[in-house]
Short mmCIF file of C-alpha atoms in Angstrom, two decimals:
data_model
loop_
_atom_site.label_atom_id
_atom_site.label_comp_id
_atom_site.label_asym_id
_atom_site.label_seq_id
_atom_site.Cartn_x
_atom_site.Cartn_y
_atom_site.Cartn_z
CA UNK A 1 67.00 2.04 -69.63
CA UNK A 2 69.49 3.27 -72.21
CA UNK A 3 67.17 3.56 -75.21
CA UNK A 4 64.54 6.23 -75.73
CA UNK A 5 61.25 5.50 -73.99
CA UNK A 6 58.13 5.28 -76.19
CA UNK A 7 56.41 8.42 -74.88
CA UNK A 8 59.40 10.74 -74.54
CA UNK A 9 58.53 14.17 -75.92
CA UNK A 10 54.85 13.96 -74.99
CA UNK A 11 53.47 16.13 -72.20
CA UNK A 12 50.48 15.04 -70.14
CA UNK A 13 48.76 17.44 -67.75
CA UNK A 14 46.61 15.75 -65.14
CA UNK A 15 44.26 17.19 -62.53
CA UNK A 16 44.14 13.97 -60.57
CA UNK A 17 43.68 12.57 -57.12
CA UNK A 18 43.54 9.36 -55.15
CA UNK A 19 43.72 6.13 -57.20
CA UNK A 20 42.11 5.67 -60.62
CA UNK A 21 43.45 8.64 -62.58
CA UNK A 22 46.92 8.68 -61.03
CA UNK A 23 47.29 4.93 -61.58
CA UNK A 24 46.58 5.36 -65.29
CA UNK A 25 48.86 8.35 -65.82
CA UNK A 26 51.68 6.61 -63.94
CA UNK A 27 51.87 4.13 -66.82
CA UNK A 28 52.38 7.08 -69.18
CA UNK A 29 55.05 8.58 -66.94
CA UNK A 30 56.89 5.28 -66.71
CA UNK A 31 56.85 5.06 -70.51
CA UNK A 32 58.58 8.42 -70.75
CA UNK A 33 55.80 11.01 -70.92
CA UNK A 34 56.31 14.23 -68.98
CA UNK A 35 53.33 13.89 -66.65
CA UNK A 36 52.68 17.12 -64.78
CA UNK A 37 50.43 16.49 -61.81
CA UNK A 38 48.31 19.58 -61.14
CA UNK A 39 47.43 19.82 -57.45
CA UNK A 40 45.61 22.35 -55.25
CA UNK A 41 48.05 24.62 -53.40
CA UNK A 42 48.36 24.26 -49.65
CA UNK A 43 47.08 27.04 -47.43
CA UNK A 44 49.30 28.38 -44.67
CA UNK A 45 51.66 25.48 -45.30
CA UNK A 46 49.04 22.84 -44.53
CA UNK A 47 46.76 20.61 -46.58
CA UNK A 48 46.59 20.89 -50.32
CA UNK A 49 47.70 18.44 -52.94
CA UNK A 50 46.31 15.12 -53.99
CA UNK A 51 44.11 13.52 -51.30
CA UNK A 52 46.38 10.47 -51.53
CA UNK A 53 49.21 12.43 -49.90
CA UNK A 54 47.17 12.44 -46.69
CA UNK A 55 46.30 8.73 -46.53
CA UNK A 56 48.03 6.78 -43.75
CA UNK A 57 49.12 4.74 -41.96
CA UNK A 58 52.69 5.09 -43.26
CA UNK A 59 54.42 8.43 -43.79
CA UNK A 60 57.61 9.72 -45.40
CA UNK A 61 57.11 13.12 -43.75
CA UNK A 62 54.12 15.06 -42.50
CA UNK A 63 51.41 15.10 -45.20
CA UNK A 64 53.52 12.93 -47.53
CA UNK A 65 52.32 9.32 -47.43
CA UNK A 66 53.84 6.12 -48.69
CA UNK A 67 50.38 5.41 -50.15
CA UNK A 68 50.82 8.35 -52.54
CA UNK A 69 53.96 6.78 -54.01
CA UNK A 70 51.95 3.77 -55.21
CA UNK A 71 50.32 5.83 -57.96
CA UNK A 72 52.67 8.71 -58.72
CA UNK A 73 56.13 7.49 -59.67
CA UNK A 74 58.00 9.41 -62.38
CA UNK A 75 55.71 12.48 -62.34
CA UNK A 76 56.26 16.17 -61.66
CA UNK A 77 54.08 18.21 -59.30
CA UNK A 78 52.72 21.68 -60.05
CA UNK A 79 50.50 23.39 -57.51
CA UNK A 80 47.86 25.48 -59.24
CA UNK A 81 44.49 26.94 -58.29
CA UNK A 82 42.40 26.04 -61.34
CA UNK A 83 39.46 28.09 -60.08
CA UNK A 84 41.36 31.36 -60.14
CA UNK A 85 41.74 33.62 -63.17
CA UNK A 86 45.52 33.53 -62.94
CA UNK A 87 45.43 29.75 -62.57
CA UNK A 88 43.42 29.39 -65.77
CA UNK A 89 45.94 31.61 -67.54
CA UNK A 90 48.77 29.34 -66.42
CA UNK A 91 46.81 26.26 -67.45
CA UNK A 92 46.22 27.61 -70.96
CA UNK A 93 49.91 28.40 -71.41
CA UNK A 94 50.66 24.81 -70.45
CA UNK A 95 47.97 23.39 -72.73
CA UNK A 96 49.44 25.21 -75.74
CA UNK A 97 52.51 22.97 -75.53
CA UNK A 98 50.93 19.78 -74.17
CA UNK A 99 49.34 16.76 -75.77
CA UNK A 100 46.90 15.52 -73.12
CA UNK A 101 44.77 17.07 -70.39
CA UNK A 102 43.60 14.27 -68.09
CA UNK A 103 41.52 14.29 -64.93
CA UNK A 104 39.60 11.99 -62.62
CA UNK A 105 37.28 14.56 -61.12
CA UNK A 106 33.57 14.20 -60.42
CA UNK A 107 31.65 14.08 -63.70
CA UNK A 108 30.19 17.60 -63.55
CA UNK A 109 33.47 19.33 -62.62
CA UNK A 110 35.67 19.26 -65.78
CA UNK A 111 33.31 21.47 -67.83
CA UNK A 112 32.88 23.86 -64.88
CA UNK A 113 36.60 24.49 -64.53
CA UNK A 114 37.48 24.27 -68.22
CA UNK A 115 39.18 20.89 -68.57
CA UNK A 116 37.09 19.47 -71.43
CA UNK A 117 37.78 19.71 -75.16
CA UNK A 118 35.21 22.43 -75.79
CA UNK A 119 37.00 24.61 -73.25
CA UNK A 120 40.53 23.94 -74.52
CA UNK A 121 40.26 23.40 -78.29
CA UNK A 122 40.70 27.12 -78.98
CA UNK A 123 43.97 26.99 -77.02
CA UNK A 124 45.23 23.79 -78.66
CA UNK A 125 43.02 22.07 -81.28
CA UNK A 126 45.05 18.85 -80.96
CA UNK A 127 44.66 18.49 -77.20
CA UNK A 128 43.22 15.18 -75.99
CA UNK A 129 41.05 15.59 -72.90
CA UNK A 130 40.73 12.36 -70.92
CA UNK A 131 38.15 12.02 -68.15
CA UNK A 132 37.92 9.21 -65.60
CA UNK A 133 34.84 9.83 -63.46
CA UNK A 134 32.64 7.73 -61.21
CA UNK A 135 29.52 7.62 -63.37
CA UNK A 136 30.32 9.63 -66.50
CA UNK A 137 29.78 13.26 -67.50
CA UNK A 138 26.62 12.97 -69.61
CA UNK A 139 23.91 11.64 -67.32
CA UNK A 140 21.99 12.44 -64.15
CA UNK A 141 24.62 10.75 -61.98
CA UNK A 142 27.37 13.11 -63.13
CA UNK A 143 27.20 15.01 -59.83
CA UNK A 144 27.33 11.86 -57.70
CA UNK A 145 30.50 11.10 -55.79
CA UNK A 146 31.59 7.52 -56.30
CA UNK A 147 34.33 5.10 -55.34
CA UNK A 148 35.68 1.69 -56.29
CA UNK A 149 33.87 -0.29 -53.59
CA UNK A 150 30.50 1.10 -54.69
CA UNK A 151 31.19 -0.05 -58.24
CA UNK A 152 32.13 -3.54 -57.07
CA UNK A 153 28.79 -3.67 -55.30
CA UNK A 154 26.60 -2.32 -58.10
CA UNK A 155 28.34 -4.16 -60.94
CA UNK A 156 27.87 -7.55 -59.27
CA UNK A 157 31.47 -8.23 -58.28
CA UNK A 158 30.62 -8.73 -54.61
CA UNK A 159 27.89 -11.23 -55.45
CA UNK A 160 30.45 -13.32 -57.37
CA UNK A 161 33.08 -13.25 -54.64
CA UNK A 162 33.26 -15.34 -51.46
CA UNK A 163 31.77 -18.62 -50.33
CA UNK A 164 28.21 -19.57 -51.43
CA UNK A 165 26.86 -19.57 -47.87
CA UNK A 166 28.64 -16.35 -46.83
CA UNK A 167 27.88 -12.66 -47.36
CA UNK A 168 28.88 -10.86 -50.56
CA UNK A 169 32.57 -9.94 -50.48
CA UNK A 170 34.49 -7.15 -52.21
CA UNK A 171 37.91 -7.70 -53.76
CA UNK A 172 40.76 -7.17 -51.33
CA UNK A 173 42.14 -4.46 -53.64
CA UNK A 174 40.61 -1.48 -55.49
CA UNK A 175 40.62 -3.29 -58.80
CA UNK A 176 37.93 -1.11 -60.41
CA UNK A 177 40.12 1.96 -59.86
CA UNK A 178 43.06 0.21 -61.46
CA UNK A 179 41.01 -1.13 -64.38
CA UNK A 180 39.48 2.30 -65.01
CA UNK A 181 42.79 4.15 -64.87
CA UNK A 182 44.35 1.67 -67.27
CA UNK A 183 41.39 1.95 -69.66
CA UNK A 184 41.66 5.74 -69.53
CA UNK A 185 45.33 5.42 -70.50
CA UNK A 186 44.45 3.14 -73.42
CA UNK A 187 41.71 5.49 -74.61
CA UNK A 188 43.82 8.62 -74.42
CA UNK A 189 46.76 6.97 -76.19
CA UNK A 190 44.48 5.94 -79.07
CA UNK A 191 43.08 9.47 -79.27
CA UNK A 192 46.60 10.90 -79.06
CA UNK A 193 47.68 8.75 -81.98
CA UNK A 194 44.80 10.09 -84.06
CA UNK A 195 45.45 13.67 -82.95
CA UNK A 196 49.05 13.36 -84.12
CA UNK A 197 47.76 12.38 -87.57
CA UNK A 198 44.79 14.74 -87.85
CA UNK A 199 45.71 17.69 -85.68
CA UNK A 200 42.34 17.42 -83.97
CA UNK A 201 41.89 16.25 -80.40
CA UNK A 202 38.78 15.10 -78.57
CA UNK A 203 37.27 14.06 -75.26
CA UNK A 204 37.86 10.50 -74.05
CA UNK A 205 35.66 9.24 -71.22
CA UNK A 206 35.88 6.24 -68.92
CA UNK A 207 33.68 5.89 -65.87
CA UNK A 208 34.21 3.48 -63.01
CA UNK A 209 30.80 1.86 -63.22
CA UNK A 210 31.05 1.19 -66.95
CA UNK A 211 34.55 -0.21 -66.52
CA UNK A 212 33.35 -2.47 -63.73
CA UNK A 213 30.33 -3.71 -65.68
CA UNK A 214 32.52 -4.38 -68.72
CA UNK A 215 34.72 -6.64 -66.59
CA UNK A 216 31.79 -8.96 -65.89
CA UNK A 217 32.58 -10.28 -69.40
CA UNK A 218 31.43 -13.86 -70.01
CA UNK A 219 29.05 -14.15 -67.03
CA UNK A 220 27.38 -11.03 -68.42
CA UNK A 221 26.87 -12.62 -71.82
CA UNK A 222 25.67 -15.86 -70.25
CA UNK A 223 23.00 -13.92 -68.38
CA UNK A 224 22.03 -11.51 -71.17
CA UNK A 225 21.62 -14.29 -73.71
CA UNK A 226 20.62 -17.34 -71.68
CA UNK A 227 19.30 -15.97 -68.39
CA UNK A 228 22.09 -17.87 -66.60
CA UNK A 229 23.09 -16.15 -63.35
CA UNK A 230 26.59 -17.29 -62.42
CA UNK A 231 26.64 -18.33 -58.74
CA UNK A 232 29.42 -18.23 -56.21
CA UNK A 233 31.21 -21.57 -56.03
CA UNK A 234 33.01 -22.88 -52.98
CA UNK A 235 36.77 -22.31 -52.73
CA UNK A 236 36.80 -19.80 -55.57
CA UNK A 237 36.18 -22.53 -58.14
CA UNK A 238 35.62 -21.83 -61.80
CA UNK A 239 31.86 -21.81 -62.45
CA UNK A 240 31.90 -24.26 -65.35
CA UNK A 241 35.12 -26.30 -65.22
CA UNK A 242 36.61 -28.64 -62.66
CA UNK A 243 38.96 -29.35 -61.04
CA UNK A 244 39.79 -25.65 -61.00
CA UNK A 245 39.78 -24.41 -57.42
CA UNK A 246 41.67 -24.16 -54.16
CA UNK A 247 42.75 -27.36 -52.45
CA UNK A 248 44.38 -27.69 -49.05
CA UNK A 249 47.76 -29.35 -48.85
CA UNK A 250 49.15 -30.49 -45.51
CA UNK A 251 50.56 -27.02 -44.74
CA UNK A 252 48.37 -24.56 -46.65
CA UNK A 253 46.24 -23.83 -49.67
CA UNK A 254 47.07 -24.06 -53.36
CA UNK A 255 45.16 -23.38 -56.56
CA UNK A 256 45.04 -26.16 -59.15
CA UNK A 257 43.56 -25.45 -62.59
CA UNK A 258 43.07 -28.57 -64.68
CA UNK A 259 40.12 -26.96 -66.41
CA UNK A 260 41.27 -27.55 -69.98
CA UNK A 261 40.59 -31.22 -70.83
CA UNK A 262 44.21 -32.01 -71.70
CA UNK A 263 45.33 -31.31 -68.13
CA UNK A 264 43.01 -33.84 -66.45
CA UNK A 265 44.92 -37.03 -67.38
CA UNK A 266 48.25 -35.32 -66.69
CA UNK A 267 47.07 -34.32 -63.22
CA UNK A 268 45.74 -37.77 -62.41
CA UNK A 269 48.99 -39.44 -63.49
CA UNK A 270 51.23 -36.95 -61.69
CA UNK A 271 49.46 -37.42 -58.36
CA UNK A 272 49.63 -41.20 -58.73
CA UNK A 273 45.95 -41.91 -59.40
CA UNK A 274 45.64 -42.83 -63.04
CA UNK A 275 42.50 -44.80 -62.23
CA UNK A 276 40.61 -41.49 -62.00
CA UNK A 277 41.14 -40.75 -65.69
CA UNK A 278 38.58 -43.27 -66.96
CA UNK A 279 36.33 -43.31 -63.90
CA UNK A 280 32.86 -42.81 -65.46
CA UNK A 281 32.14 -40.08 -62.91
CA UNK A 282 35.10 -38.03 -64.13
CA UNK A 283 35.90 -39.16 -67.68
CA UNK A 284 34.48 -36.05 -69.41
CA UNK A 285 34.41 -32.37 -68.48
CA UNK A 286 30.61 -32.57 -68.10
CA UNK A 287 30.85 -35.55 -65.77
CA UNK A 288 33.57 -33.92 -63.70
CA UNK A 289 31.39 -30.82 -63.32
CA UNK A 290 28.31 -32.92 -62.45
CA UNK A 291 30.32 -34.75 -59.79
CA UNK A 292 32.40 -31.78 -58.61
CA UNK A 293 31.72 -32.37 -54.90
CA UNK A 294 32.76 -36.03 -55.06
CA UNK A 295 35.90 -35.26 -57.09
CA UNK A 296 36.84 -32.42 -54.73
CA UNK A 297 36.59 -34.79 -51.77
CA UNK A 298 38.86 -37.34 -53.45
CA UNK A 299 41.44 -34.73 -54.39
CA UNK A 300 41.27 -33.15 -50.93
CA UNK A 301 42.21 -36.48 -49.41
CA UNK A 302 45.14 -36.87 -51.81
CA UNK A 303 46.49 -33.32 -51.57
CA UNK A 304 46.23 -33.18 -47.77
CA UNK A 305 48.89 -35.87 -47.44
CA UNK A 306 51.78 -33.70 -48.73
CA UNK A 307 52.98 -30.10 -48.50
CA UNK A 308 52.35 -27.30 -50.97
CA UNK A 309 56.02 -27.39 -51.96
CA UNK A 310 55.75 -31.10 -52.75
CA UNK A 311 52.76 -30.66 -55.03
CA UNK A 312 54.14 -27.57 -56.72
CA UNK A 313 57.44 -29.32 -57.48
CA UNK A 314 55.49 -32.29 -58.86
CA UNK A 315 53.01 -30.34 -61.00
CA UNK A 316 54.65 -27.06 -62.04
CA UNK A 317 55.20 -26.72 -65.76
CA UNK A 318 52.86 -29.66 -66.37
CA UNK A 319 49.59 -28.64 -64.74
CA UNK A 320 48.68 -25.01 -63.86
CA UNK A 321 49.28 -24.71 -60.12
CA UNK A 322 50.16 -21.95 -57.65
CA UNK A 323 50.47 -21.63 -53.89
CA UNK A 324 47.88 -19.42 -52.20
CA UNK A 325 50.15 -16.90 -50.51
CA UNK A 326 49.50 -14.28 -47.88
CA UNK A 327 50.51 -10.80 -49.06
CA UNK A 328 53.86 -10.93 -47.26
CA UNK A 329 54.64 -14.31 -48.81
CA UNK A 330 53.64 -13.05 -52.24
CA UNK A 331 55.94 -10.03 -52.03
CA UNK A 332 58.83 -12.01 -50.52
CA UNK A 333 58.58 -14.56 -53.32
CA UNK A 334 62.11 -14.90 -54.81
CA UNK A 335 60.54 -15.18 -58.25
CA UNK A 336 59.81 -11.43 -58.14
CA UNK A 337 63.56 -10.82 -57.99
CA UNK A 338 64.12 -13.20 -60.88
CA UNK A 339 61.70 -11.31 -63.14
CA UNK A 340 62.59 -7.84 -61.84
CA UNK A 341 59.22 -6.91 -60.36
CA UNK A 342 60.74 -5.24 -57.29
CA UNK A 343 62.71 -2.03 -57.51
CA UNK A 344 64.57 0.23 -55.07
CA UNK A 345 64.60 3.98 -55.68
CA UNK A 346 65.60 7.10 -53.77
CA UNK A 347 63.19 9.52 -52.11
CA UNK A 348 64.33 12.60 -50.14
CA UNK A 349 62.98 10.99 -46.97
CA UNK A 350 63.75 7.36 -47.78
CA UNK A 351 66.88 6.72 -49.84
CA UNK A 352 66.11 3.03 -50.25
CA UNK A 353 62.38 3.13 -50.93
CA UNK A 354 61.11 -0.15 -52.32
CA UNK A 355 58.50 -0.03 -55.07
CA UNK A 356 56.97 -2.36 -57.62
CA UNK A 357 58.33 -2.29 -61.14
CA UNK A 358 56.14 -1.61 -64.13
CA UNK A 359 54.66 -4.80 -65.57
CA UNK A 360 55.56 -3.47 -69.03
CA UNK A 361 58.88 -4.26 -70.68
CA UNK A 362 60.32 -2.40 -73.67
CA UNK A 363 63.04 -4.22 -75.57
CA UNK A 364 63.18 -6.75 -72.76
CA UNK A 365 63.79 -4.17 -70.01
CA UNK A 366 61.52 -3.02 -67.20
CA UNK A 367 60.66 0.66 -67.37
CA UNK A 368 62.68 2.94 -65.06
CA UNK A 369 61.22 4.31 -61.83
CA UNK A 370 61.83 7.45 -59.84
CA UNK A 371 60.05 8.63 -56.70
CA UNK A 372 56.78 10.50 -56.85
CA UNK A 373 57.26 14.26 -56.34
CA UNK A 374 56.83 16.23 -53.15
CA UNK A 375 53.90 18.63 -53.34
CA UNK A 376 54.77 21.50 -55.70
CA UNK A 377 58.36 20.34 -56.08
CA UNK A 378 58.38 21.21 -59.77
CA UNK A 379 56.20 24.32 -59.78
CA UNK A 380 59.02 26.80 -60.38
CA UNK A 381 60.59 24.70 -63.13
CA UNK A 382 57.32 24.12 -64.96
CA UNK A 383 56.34 27.79 -64.78
CA UNK A 384 59.76 28.85 -66.01
CA UNK A 385 59.37 26.52 -68.99
CA UNK A 386 56.30 28.46 -70.11
CA UNK A 387 57.86 31.88 -69.70
CA UNK A 388 57.35 33.00 -66.10
CA UNK A 389 60.36 34.68 -64.50
CA UNK A 390 61.22 34.51 -60.83
CA UNK A 391 59.31 37.68 -59.93
CA UNK A 392 56.17 36.51 -61.74
CA UNK A 393 56.35 33.13 -60.03
CA UNK A 394 56.70 34.79 -56.63
CA UNK A 395 53.70 36.97 -57.46
CA UNK A 396 51.59 33.92 -58.22
CA UNK A 397 52.74 32.29 -55.03
CA UNK A 398 51.88 35.38 -52.98
CA UNK A 399 48.33 35.26 -54.36
CA UNK A 400 47.96 31.56 -53.53
CA UNK A 401 47.73 30.59 -57.21
CA UNK A 402 50.63 28.12 -56.91
#
């Protein structure tokens, strides 16, 4: 991208690991922020760093996983022992010239190791301290470890997912982590905007459980106001509109969403069955919902006679429709090339590493990507930027501080 990125000139420090926090700060890094990833130093050349570096099954080198790259593009890596006196000194020198201190540590940890606003405001009154924890920092669960799958379970996601006669099912991806990291990024950017105007920073908190509960959205309001518990519906159907579900074509599944009233007559005409439009069982949204099982059977019989490609070609652009792809089919979809959602970048161990592009465009262009850093790759450069000479850096390294 030739033009200046929106967050160029802003420095974000992040004591982060695994998924939620790193996913959120990666958005900032892709938008031009200097995101310095603070990681525990290795001991005797082993271990250390973000836990994600050690998650298999695919590796770039020993203790450097492909998994790690999913959440850490465009960042720099500084190894630093935040529990040591010298490490705190380094941190404070960094904070003086930074805009954000982010973390996704357990709720009781940031205050203990000095990563909250109370601990850092004397160093930099404008610093924004962003916290993405499992259950929050201000309640009796602050010390609890917690992960995405637990939040899906407790927030009701699993009870809404799967077939009605099957067991509860979690999402196939860690969506609560990704939602929470993104919400942390939104919160810290809003606080950063205010800090630039006022000169005063603050704490911004997002916890995984709150983020998950918030995503229950309209079913939550239906229950809280009307006592209506949204059930699971067969084939992933919309709970209150039909036809809006998966149907099986002759060679696989597709999702058809004629849930807005205007799409129903278009669908019926396109599939060659205009007589369904005024059928008294299906002539209104309420009647279609009342007779969902009968309508599904009729449409099943029609759709099963032709391939997914046939129906997509017939309906696309007229009625909302999509093939139900396996992951490999989804990522091999030529449309991703058309819209620029696949990128190839260089890593020291994989010169043609394939990654996903940012979903954000600025001035019509996808944001640029570069590989996530090797552990501690930028430690010397970062320390030099805040005044440490080569001898001082070697002294810190000898003590295990970096």
